[in-house]
Coordinates of C-alpha atoms in Angstrom, one line a residue:
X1 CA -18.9 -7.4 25.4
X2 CA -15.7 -9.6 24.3
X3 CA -13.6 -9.4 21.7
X4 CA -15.2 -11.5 19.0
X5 CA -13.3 -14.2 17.4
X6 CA -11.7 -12.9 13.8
X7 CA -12.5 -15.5 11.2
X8 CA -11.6 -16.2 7.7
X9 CA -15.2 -15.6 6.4
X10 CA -14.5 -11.5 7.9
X11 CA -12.2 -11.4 5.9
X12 CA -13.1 -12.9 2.6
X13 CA -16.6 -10.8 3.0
X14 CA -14.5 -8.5 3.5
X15 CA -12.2 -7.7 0.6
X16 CA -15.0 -7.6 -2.0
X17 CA -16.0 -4.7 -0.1
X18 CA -12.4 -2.9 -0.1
X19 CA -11.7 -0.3 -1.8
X20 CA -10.2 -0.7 -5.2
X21 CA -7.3 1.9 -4.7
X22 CA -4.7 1.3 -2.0
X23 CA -4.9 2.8 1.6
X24 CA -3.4 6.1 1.8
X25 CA -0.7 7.4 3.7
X26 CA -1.0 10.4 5.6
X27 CA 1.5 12.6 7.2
X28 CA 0.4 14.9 10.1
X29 CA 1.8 18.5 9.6
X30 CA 2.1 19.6 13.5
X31 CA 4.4 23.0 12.8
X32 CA 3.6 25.9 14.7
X33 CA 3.8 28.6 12.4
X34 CA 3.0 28.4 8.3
X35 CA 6.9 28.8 6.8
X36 CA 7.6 25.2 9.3
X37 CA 4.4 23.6 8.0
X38 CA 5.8 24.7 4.1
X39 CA 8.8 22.7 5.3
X40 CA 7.5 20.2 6.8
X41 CA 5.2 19.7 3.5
X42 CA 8.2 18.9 1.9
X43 CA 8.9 16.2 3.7
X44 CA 6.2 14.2 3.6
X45 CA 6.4 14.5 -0.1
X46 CA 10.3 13.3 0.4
X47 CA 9.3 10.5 2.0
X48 CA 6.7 9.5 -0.2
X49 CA 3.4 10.2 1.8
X50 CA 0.5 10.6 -0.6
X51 CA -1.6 13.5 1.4
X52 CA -0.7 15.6 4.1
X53 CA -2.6 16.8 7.4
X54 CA -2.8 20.1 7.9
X55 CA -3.9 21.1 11.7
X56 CA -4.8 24.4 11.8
X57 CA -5.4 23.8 15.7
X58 CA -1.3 23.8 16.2
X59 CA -0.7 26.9 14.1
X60 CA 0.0 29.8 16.7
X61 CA -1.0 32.9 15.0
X62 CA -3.4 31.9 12.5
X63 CA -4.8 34.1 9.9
X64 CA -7.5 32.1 7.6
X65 CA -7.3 33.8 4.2
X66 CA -3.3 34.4 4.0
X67 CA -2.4 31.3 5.9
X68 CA -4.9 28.8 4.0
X69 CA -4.3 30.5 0.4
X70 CA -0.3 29.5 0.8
X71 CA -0.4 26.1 2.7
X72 CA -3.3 24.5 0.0
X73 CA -2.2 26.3 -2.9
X74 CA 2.1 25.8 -2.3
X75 CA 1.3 21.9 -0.7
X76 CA 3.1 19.5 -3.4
X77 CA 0.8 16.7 -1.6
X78 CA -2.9 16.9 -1.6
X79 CA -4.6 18.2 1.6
X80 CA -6.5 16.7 4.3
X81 CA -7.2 20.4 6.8
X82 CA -8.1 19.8 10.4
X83 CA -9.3 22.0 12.8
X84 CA -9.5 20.1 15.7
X85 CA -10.9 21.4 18.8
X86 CA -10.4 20.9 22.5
X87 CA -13.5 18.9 23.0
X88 CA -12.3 16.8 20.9
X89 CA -9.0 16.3 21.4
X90 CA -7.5 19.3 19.8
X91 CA -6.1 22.7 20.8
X92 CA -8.6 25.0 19.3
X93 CA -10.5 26.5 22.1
X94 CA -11.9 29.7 20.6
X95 CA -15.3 30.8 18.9
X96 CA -17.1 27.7 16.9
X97 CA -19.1 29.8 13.9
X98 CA -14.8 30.9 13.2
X99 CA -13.3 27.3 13.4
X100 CA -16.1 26.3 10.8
X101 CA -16.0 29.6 8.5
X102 CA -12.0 28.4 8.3
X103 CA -13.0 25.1 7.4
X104 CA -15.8 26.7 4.3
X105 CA -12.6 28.3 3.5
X106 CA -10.7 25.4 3.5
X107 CA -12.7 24.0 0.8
X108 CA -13.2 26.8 -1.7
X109 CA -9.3 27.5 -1.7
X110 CA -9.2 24.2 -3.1
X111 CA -8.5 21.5 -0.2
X112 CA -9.1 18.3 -1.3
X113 CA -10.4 17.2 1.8
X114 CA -11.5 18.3 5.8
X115 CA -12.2 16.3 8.3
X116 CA -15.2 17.6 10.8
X117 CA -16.4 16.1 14.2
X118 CA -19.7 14.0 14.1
X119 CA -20.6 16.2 16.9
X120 CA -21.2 19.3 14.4
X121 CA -21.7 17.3 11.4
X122 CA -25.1 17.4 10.3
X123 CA -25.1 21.2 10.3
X124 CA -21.4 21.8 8.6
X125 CA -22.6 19.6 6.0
X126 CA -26.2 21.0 5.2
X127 CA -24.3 24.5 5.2
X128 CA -21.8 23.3 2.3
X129 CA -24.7 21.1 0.5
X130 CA -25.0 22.7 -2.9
X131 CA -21.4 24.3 -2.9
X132 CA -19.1 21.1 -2.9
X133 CA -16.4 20.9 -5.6
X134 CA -16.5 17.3 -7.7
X135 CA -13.1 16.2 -6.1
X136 CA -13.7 17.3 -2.7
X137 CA -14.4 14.8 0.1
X138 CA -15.4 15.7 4.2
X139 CA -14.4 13.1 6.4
X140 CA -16.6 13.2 9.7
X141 CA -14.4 11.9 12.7
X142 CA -15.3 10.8 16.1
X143 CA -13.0 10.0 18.8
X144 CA -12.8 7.8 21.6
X145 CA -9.8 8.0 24.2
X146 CA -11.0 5.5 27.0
X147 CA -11.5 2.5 25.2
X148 CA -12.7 0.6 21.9
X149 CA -16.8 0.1 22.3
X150 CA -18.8 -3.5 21.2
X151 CA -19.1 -4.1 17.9
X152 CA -22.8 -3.1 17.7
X153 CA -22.2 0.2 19.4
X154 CA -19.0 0.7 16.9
X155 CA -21.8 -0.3 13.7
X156 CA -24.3 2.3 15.3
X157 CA -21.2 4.6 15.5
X158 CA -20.9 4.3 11.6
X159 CA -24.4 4.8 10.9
X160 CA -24.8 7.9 12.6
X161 CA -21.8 8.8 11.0
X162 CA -23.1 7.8 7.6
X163 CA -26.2 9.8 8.6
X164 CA -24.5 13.6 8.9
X165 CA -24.0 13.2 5.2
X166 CA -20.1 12.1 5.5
X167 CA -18.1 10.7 2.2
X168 CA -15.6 8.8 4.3
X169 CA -16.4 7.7 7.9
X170 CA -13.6 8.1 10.6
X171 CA -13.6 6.5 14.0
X172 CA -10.6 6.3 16.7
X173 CA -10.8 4.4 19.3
X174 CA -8.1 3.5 22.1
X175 CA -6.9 -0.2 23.1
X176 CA -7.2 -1.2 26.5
X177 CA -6.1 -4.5 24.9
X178 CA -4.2 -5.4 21.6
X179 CA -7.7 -7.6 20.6
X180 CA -10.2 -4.7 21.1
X181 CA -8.0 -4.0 17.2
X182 CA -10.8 -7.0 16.2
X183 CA -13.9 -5.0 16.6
X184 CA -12.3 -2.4 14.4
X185 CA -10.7 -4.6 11.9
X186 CA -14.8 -5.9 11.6
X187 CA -16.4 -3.3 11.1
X188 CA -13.5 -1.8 8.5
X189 CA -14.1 -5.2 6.2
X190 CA -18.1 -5.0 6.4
X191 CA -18.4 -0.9 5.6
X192 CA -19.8 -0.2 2.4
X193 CA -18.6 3.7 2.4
X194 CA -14.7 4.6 2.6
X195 CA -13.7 4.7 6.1
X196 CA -10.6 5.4 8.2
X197 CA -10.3 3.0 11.6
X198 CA -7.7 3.6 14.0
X199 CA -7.4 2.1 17.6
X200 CA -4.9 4.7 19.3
X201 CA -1.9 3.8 22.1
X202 CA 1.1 1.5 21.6
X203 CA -1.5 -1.7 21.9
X204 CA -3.4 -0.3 18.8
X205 CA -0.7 -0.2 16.4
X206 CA -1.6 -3.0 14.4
X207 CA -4.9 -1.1 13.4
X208 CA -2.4 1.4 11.9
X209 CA 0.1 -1.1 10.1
X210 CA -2.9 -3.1 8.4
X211 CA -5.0 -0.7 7.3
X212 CA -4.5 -1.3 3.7
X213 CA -5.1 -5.6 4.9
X214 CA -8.8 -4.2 5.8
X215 CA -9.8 -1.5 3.8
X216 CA -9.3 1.8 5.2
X217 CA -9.3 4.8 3.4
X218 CA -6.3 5.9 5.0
X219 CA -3.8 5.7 7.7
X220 CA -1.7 8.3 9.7
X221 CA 2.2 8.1 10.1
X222 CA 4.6 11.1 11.9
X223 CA 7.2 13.0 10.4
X224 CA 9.0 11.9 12.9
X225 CA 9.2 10.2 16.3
X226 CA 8.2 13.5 18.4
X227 CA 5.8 14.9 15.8
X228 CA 2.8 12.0 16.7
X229 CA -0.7 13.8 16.4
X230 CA -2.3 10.5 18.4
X231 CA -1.3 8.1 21.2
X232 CA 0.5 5.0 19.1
X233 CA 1.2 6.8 16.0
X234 CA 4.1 5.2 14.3
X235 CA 6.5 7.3 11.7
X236 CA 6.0 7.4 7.9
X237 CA 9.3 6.2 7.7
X238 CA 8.9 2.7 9.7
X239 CA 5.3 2.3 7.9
X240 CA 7.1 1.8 4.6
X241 CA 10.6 0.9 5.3
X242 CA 10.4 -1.5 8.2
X243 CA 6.6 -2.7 8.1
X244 CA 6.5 -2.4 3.9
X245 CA 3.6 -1.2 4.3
X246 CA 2.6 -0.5 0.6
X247 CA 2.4 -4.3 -0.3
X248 CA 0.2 -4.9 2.8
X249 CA -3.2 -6.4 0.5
X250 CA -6.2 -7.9 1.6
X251 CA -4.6 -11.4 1.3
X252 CA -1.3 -10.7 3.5
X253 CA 0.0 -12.9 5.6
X254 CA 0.5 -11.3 9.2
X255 CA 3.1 -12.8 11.6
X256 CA 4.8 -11.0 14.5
X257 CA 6.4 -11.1 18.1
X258 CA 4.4 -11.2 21.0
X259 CA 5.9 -10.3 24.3
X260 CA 5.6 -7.4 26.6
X261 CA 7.3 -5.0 26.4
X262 CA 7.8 -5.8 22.6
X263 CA 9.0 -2.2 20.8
X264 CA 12.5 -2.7 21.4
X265 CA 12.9 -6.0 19.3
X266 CA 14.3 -6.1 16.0
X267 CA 12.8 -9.3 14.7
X268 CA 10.4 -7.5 12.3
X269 CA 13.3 -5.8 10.7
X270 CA 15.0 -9.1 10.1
X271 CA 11.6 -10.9 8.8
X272 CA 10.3 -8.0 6.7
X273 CA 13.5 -7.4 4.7
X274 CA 13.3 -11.5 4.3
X275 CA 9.9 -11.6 2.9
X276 CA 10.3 -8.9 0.7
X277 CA 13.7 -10.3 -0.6
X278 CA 12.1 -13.0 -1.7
X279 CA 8.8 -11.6 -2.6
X280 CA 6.5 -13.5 0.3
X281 CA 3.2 -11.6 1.1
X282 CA 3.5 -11.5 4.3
X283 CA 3.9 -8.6 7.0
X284 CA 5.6 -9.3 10.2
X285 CA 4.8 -7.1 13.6
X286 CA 5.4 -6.2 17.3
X287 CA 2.2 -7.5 18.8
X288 CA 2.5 -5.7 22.5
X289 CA 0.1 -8.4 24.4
X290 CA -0.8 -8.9 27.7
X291 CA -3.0 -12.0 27.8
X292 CA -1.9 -15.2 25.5
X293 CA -4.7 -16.9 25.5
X294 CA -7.4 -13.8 24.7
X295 CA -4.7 -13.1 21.8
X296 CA -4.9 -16.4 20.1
X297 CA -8.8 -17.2 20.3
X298 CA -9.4 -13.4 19.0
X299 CA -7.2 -14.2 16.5
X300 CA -7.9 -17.4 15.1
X301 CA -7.8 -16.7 10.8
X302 CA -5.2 -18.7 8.8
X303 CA -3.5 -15.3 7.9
X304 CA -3.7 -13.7 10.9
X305 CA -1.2 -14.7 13.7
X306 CA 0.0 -17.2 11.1
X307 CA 2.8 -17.3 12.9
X308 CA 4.5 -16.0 16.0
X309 CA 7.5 -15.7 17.7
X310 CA 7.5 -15.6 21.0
X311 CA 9.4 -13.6 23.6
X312 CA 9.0 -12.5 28.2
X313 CA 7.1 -12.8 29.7
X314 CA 5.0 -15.2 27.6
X315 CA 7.4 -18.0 26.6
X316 CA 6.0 -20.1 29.5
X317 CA 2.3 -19.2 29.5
X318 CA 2.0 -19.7 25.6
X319 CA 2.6 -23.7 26.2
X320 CA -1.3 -23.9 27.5
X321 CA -2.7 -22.2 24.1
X322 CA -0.8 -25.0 22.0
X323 CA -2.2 -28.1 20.2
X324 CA 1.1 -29.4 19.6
X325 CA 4.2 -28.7 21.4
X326 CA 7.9 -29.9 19.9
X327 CA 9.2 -32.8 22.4
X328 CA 12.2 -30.8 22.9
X329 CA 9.9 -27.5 23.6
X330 CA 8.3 -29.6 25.9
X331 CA 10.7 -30.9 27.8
X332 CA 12.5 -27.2 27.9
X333 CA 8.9 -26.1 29.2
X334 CA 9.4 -23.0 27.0
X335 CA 8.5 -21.8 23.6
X336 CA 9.5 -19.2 21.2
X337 CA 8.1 -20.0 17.7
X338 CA 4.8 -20.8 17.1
X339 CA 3.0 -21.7 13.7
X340 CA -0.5 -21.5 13.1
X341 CA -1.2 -25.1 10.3
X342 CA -3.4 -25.0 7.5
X343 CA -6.0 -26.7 9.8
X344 CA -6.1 -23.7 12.5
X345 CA -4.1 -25.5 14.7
X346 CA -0.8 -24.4 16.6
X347 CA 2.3 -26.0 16.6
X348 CA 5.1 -24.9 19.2
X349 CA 8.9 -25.2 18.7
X350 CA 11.8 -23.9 20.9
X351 CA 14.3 -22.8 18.1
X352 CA 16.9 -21.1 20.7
X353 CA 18.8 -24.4 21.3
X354 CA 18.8 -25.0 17.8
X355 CA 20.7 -21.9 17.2
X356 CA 22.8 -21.8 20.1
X357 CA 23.8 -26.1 19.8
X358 CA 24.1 -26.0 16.3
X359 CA 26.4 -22.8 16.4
X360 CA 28.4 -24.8 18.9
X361 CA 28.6 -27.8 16.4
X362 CA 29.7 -25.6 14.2
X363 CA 33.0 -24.4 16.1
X364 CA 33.1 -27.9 17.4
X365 CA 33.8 -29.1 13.3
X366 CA 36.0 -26.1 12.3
X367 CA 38.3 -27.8 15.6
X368 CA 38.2 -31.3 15.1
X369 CA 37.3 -31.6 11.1
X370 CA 34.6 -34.3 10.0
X371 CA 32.7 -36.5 12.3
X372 CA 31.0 -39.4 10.7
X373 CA 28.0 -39.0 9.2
X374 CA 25.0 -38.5 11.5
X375 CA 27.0 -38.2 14.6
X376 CA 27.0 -34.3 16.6
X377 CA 30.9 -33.2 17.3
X378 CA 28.9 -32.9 20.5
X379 CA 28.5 -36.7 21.1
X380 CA 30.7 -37.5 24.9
X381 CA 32.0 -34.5 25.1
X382 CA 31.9 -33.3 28.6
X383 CA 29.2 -30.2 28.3
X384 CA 29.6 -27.5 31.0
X385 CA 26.1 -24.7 31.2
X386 CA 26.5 -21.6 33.5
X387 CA 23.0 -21.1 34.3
X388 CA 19.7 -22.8 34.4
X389 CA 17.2 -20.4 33.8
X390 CA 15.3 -21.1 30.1
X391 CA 19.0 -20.7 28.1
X392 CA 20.2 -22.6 30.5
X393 CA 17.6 -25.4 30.1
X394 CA 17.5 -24.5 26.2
X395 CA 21.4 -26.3 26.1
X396 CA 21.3 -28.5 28.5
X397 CA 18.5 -30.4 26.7
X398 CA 20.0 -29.6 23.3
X399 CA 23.1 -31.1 24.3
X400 CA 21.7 -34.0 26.4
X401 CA 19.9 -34.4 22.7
X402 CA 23.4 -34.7 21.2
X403 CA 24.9 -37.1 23.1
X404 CA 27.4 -34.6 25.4
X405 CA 27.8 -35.6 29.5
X406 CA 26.3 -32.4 30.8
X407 CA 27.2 -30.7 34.0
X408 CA 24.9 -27.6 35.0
X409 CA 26.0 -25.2 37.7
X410 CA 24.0 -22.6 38.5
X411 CA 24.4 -19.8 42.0
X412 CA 22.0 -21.6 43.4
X413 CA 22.3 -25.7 43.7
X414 CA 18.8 -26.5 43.9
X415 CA 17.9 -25.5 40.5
X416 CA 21.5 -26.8 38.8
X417 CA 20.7 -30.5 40.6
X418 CA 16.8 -29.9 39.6
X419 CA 17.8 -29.1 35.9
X420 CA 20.5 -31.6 35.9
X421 CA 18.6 -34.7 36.9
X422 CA 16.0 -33.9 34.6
X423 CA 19.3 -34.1 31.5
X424 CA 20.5 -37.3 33.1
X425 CA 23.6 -34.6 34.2
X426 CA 25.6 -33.8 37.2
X427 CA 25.3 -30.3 39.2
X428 CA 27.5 -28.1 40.8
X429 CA 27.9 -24.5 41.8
X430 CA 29.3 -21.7 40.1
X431 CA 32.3 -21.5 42.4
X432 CA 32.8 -25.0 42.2
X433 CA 33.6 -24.8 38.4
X434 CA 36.9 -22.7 38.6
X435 CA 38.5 -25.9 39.9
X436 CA 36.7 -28.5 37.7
X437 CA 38.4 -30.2 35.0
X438 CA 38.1 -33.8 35.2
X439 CA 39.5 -33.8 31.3
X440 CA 40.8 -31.7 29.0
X441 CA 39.0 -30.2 25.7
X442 CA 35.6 -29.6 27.4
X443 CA 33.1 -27.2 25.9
X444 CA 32.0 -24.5 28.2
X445 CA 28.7 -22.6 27.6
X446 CA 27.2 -19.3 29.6
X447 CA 24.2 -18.3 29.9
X448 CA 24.1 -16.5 33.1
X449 CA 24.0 -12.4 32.9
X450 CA 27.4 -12.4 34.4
X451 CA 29.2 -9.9 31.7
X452 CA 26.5 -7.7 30.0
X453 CA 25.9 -4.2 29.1
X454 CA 26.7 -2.3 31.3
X455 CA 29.0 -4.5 33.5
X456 CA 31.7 -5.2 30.4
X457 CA 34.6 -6.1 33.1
X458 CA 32.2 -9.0 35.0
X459 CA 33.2 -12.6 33.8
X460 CA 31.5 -15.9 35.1
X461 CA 35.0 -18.1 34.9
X462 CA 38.7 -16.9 35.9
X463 CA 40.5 -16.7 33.2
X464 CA 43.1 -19.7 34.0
X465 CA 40.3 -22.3 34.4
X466 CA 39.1 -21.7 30.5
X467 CA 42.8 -23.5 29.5
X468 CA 40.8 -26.8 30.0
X469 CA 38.2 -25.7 27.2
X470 CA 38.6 -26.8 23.8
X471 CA 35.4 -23.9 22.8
X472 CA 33.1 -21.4 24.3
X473 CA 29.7 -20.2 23.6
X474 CA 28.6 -17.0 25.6
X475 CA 24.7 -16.4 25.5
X476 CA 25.1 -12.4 25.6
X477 CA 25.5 -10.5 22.8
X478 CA 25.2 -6.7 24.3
X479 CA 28.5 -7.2 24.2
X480 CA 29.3 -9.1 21.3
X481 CA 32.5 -9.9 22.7
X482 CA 32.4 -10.3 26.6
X483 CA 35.3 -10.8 28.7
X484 CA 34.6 -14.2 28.7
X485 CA 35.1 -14.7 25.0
X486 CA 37.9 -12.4 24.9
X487 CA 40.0 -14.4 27.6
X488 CA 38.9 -17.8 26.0
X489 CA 40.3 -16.9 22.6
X490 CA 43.3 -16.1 24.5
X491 CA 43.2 -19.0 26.3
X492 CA 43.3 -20.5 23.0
X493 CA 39.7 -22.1 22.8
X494 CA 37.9 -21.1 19.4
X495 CA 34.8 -18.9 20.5
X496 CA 31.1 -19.0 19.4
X497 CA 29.6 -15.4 20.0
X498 CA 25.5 -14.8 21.2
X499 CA 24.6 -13.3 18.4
X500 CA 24.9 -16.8 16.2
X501 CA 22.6 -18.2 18.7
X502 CA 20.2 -15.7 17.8
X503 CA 21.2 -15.4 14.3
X504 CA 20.3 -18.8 14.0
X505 CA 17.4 -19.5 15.7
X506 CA 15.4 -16.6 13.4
X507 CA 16.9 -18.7 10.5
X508 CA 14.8 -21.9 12.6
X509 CA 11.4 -19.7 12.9
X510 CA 12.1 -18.5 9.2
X511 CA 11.9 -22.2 7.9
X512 CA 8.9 -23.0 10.3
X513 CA 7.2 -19.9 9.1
X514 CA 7.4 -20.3 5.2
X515 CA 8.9 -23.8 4.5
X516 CA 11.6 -22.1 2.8
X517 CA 15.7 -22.3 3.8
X518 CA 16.4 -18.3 5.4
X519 CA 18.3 -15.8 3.4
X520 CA 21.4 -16.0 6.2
X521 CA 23.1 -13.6 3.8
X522 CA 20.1 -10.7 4.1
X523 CA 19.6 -11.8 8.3
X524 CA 23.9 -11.5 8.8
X525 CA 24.1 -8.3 7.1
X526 CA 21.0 -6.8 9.0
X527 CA 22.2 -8.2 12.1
X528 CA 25.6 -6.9 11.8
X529 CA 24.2 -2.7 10.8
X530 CA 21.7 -2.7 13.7
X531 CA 22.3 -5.0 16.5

């Protein structure tokens, strides 16, 4: 069965059925012997998590009575106690009547909750009927790790579940796809008992991160990085720090970045500290997807996918999902913002040669002072782009836009002649430009690859052909300061590094996004501490 398309009326159903307390955050305790998990207790509490995990399955030499009696009674968190076993994903592998006797045990030392497999349910929980404290809850967990089921098979699921005689209802299942989260986010919003939904692996996170947006009872995040007790699981730390994930509500907006890979990009550290600074309600996330066009139609609520940027390999492919596509997109025949309108609809933009022409405007005015009103310091200048892959097309266009005489020279002449006839431009190769200047006080812009990480000593232009440049924009910003920008400024042209391009075009998605002006302040400092 397909994914199901998530609509608004899910969701409305949906949060008169949530919980009335927030979603929980629960920390994994993974330490081998009790003294690390005492430390590692600590921790959690540290880092504000409001119950921790405690898996009796990694403890090596465990002895129920002693062990149990210090870890529930010394926890300053309350506890969750897990014995998981190999069939079910654990490391317990010895004698079943002992893991369950540890788990009775569990409960009368005072554990505010365990968590037992659906598997053995029904008779773990007619064996404690009777003897349950009033604040004591057993969670009954099943686990999937091939895929995420249908919808019906996932209701059934929580029915049998329901059935054993469980207080809160636990399912995991894994993603094969970032849209089988759907099926889950579904059946969270319609479940009339507490219940705990997680789709596991790196294409599930989302289930994780929006927990509190749908209900769940709680979610788990690491210690840290190495310490994950599930495929996918993120850290406690960059649930509440970087994803702000206690003022996720049922009425959040979610945005994100969808590309693949996605992890390493920083955009929802730059958009998360924005909407908190200004107190938006609205989450922003690494959506790791593999098909566009499944994404969007899965996804198709006002607040969900609100808004996306958009990064490779999908900048291309997203144009066919669109309603309405910028002119300037259009023409670029790439994408990198998208904004889903009150109506449902998406709306496309290309904010990258917003950022990278207007950056170069910028330099152009600190140079030359005040142009008349309405007119781009750009206007007849002659406009030389390294390059004519999608930067390259980005400010050729953008400067065609602004009124510049554009030459593109790219290693290979096809595609600079191609890309230049499009701009109304002339082409050339790379080798050709080291002897071209027709005038003096041109503006030179790169966007080839010539000069990254790791090959720092690489430049695209000897260093006596930049005298003729009046400014010079460099697309790379691992380094900041390439050779190219270095022997500029010594040539004497005033510089404009990447990392304004991509400064400014987040400002551009910010303002398509909300409708409000960025905090540049908030985006330069974070810009500057982590890039």
């Amino acid at each position: 069965m397909g994914s199901l398309p998530f609509t608004m009326s899910d969701l409305q159903l949906g949060s008169k059925a949530v919980q009335s307390s927030p979603t929980l955050l629960c920390t994994p305790l993974m330490g081998t012997t009790v003294d690390q998990m005492l430390i590692e207790m600590q921790r959690a509490k540290e880092i504000s998590a409001d119950v921790v995990e405690i898996r009796l399955d990694c403890l090596k030499n465990f002895n129920p009575r002693q062990d149990l009696e210090i870890l529930i009674k010394q926890s300053p968190l309350p506890t969750l106690v897990t014995y998981r076993p190999s069939w079910e994903g654990g490391q317990y592998e010895g004698d079943e009547t002992k893991r369950q006797d540890a788990l009775r045990l569990a409960m009368q030392l005072g554990a505010n909750y365990i968590d037992i497999e659906l598997e053995v349910a029904h008779d773990f929980n007619s064996s404690i009927s009777g003897s349950k404290p009033d604040n004591f809850k057993v969670i009954v967990s099943s686990h999937n790790f091939h895929n995420t089921p249908s919808a019906e098979a996932i209701a059934n699921l929580v029915a049998r579940i329901q059935a054993s005689g469980a207080d809160i209802v636990s399912i995991a299942t894994t993603a094969l796809d970032i849209t089988d989260c759907a099926r889950i986010f579904q059946i969270m919003v319609h479940s009339q008992v507490p219940i705990i939904g997680i789709v596991m692996g790196e294409r599930g996170l989302i289930s994780r991160l929006l927990s509190p947006k749908f209900g769940g009872y709680l979610t788990y995040g690491a210690l840290e990085q190495g310490a994950i007790s599930a495929p996918g699981q993120p850290t406690a730390k960059d649930l509440l720090d970087l994803y702000n994930f206690r003022l996720i509500r049922p009425d959040t907006k979610v945005y994100g970045i969808i590309g693949k890979p996605v992890g390493h990009s920083k955009s929802p550290l730059l958009f998360n500290a924005s909407f908190k600074s200004v107190g938006l309600n609205a989450v922003y996330m690494h959506f790791l997807v593999d098909d566009v066009e499944k994404f969007f139609n899965t996804y198709s609520s006002i607040d969900f996918a609100s808004g996306c940027s958009c990064t490779i390999p999908h900048k291309e492919v997203a144009l066919k999902c669109m309603n309405e596509i910028d002119p300037i997109a259009k023409k670029i025949g790439a994408i990198n913002n998208i904004v889903r309108r009150p109506d449902g609809t998406l709306m496309a933009y290309n904010t990258d040669y917003i950022g990278a022409i207007s950056a170069i405007e910028d330099g152009l005015r600190e140079l030359n002072g005040a142009v008349p009103a309405g007119t781009s310091p750009l206007s007849g200048k002659l406009f030389v782009v390294l390059g004519a892959g999608g930067a390259g097309k980005s400010l050729a266009y953008g400067g065609a836009q602004k009124g510049a005489r554009v030459v593109v020279a790219n290693r290979t002449f096809e595609r600079a002649k191609e890309l230049a006839d499009k701009v109304g431009g002339q082409a050339m190769t790379l080798a050709e430009v080291e002897h071209f200047h027709p005038e003096e006080g041109m503006v030179l812009a790169n966007t080839t690859s010539v000069g990254m990480k790791p090959n720092f000593d690489a430049t695209p232009l000897a260093k006596h052909a930049l005298k003729h440049y009046c400014l010079v924009f460099d697309a790379i910003y691992t380094p900041k300061d390439t050779r190219l920008l270095r022997e500029a400024r010594e040539s004497g042209a005033v510089i404009v590094y990447g990392t304004e391009m991509l400064i400014r075009q987040g400002f551009e998605q910010y303002k398509n996004f909300t409708g409000l002006p960025a905090p540049e302040e908030l985006f330069r400092q974070l810009m500057e501490k982590h890039a």
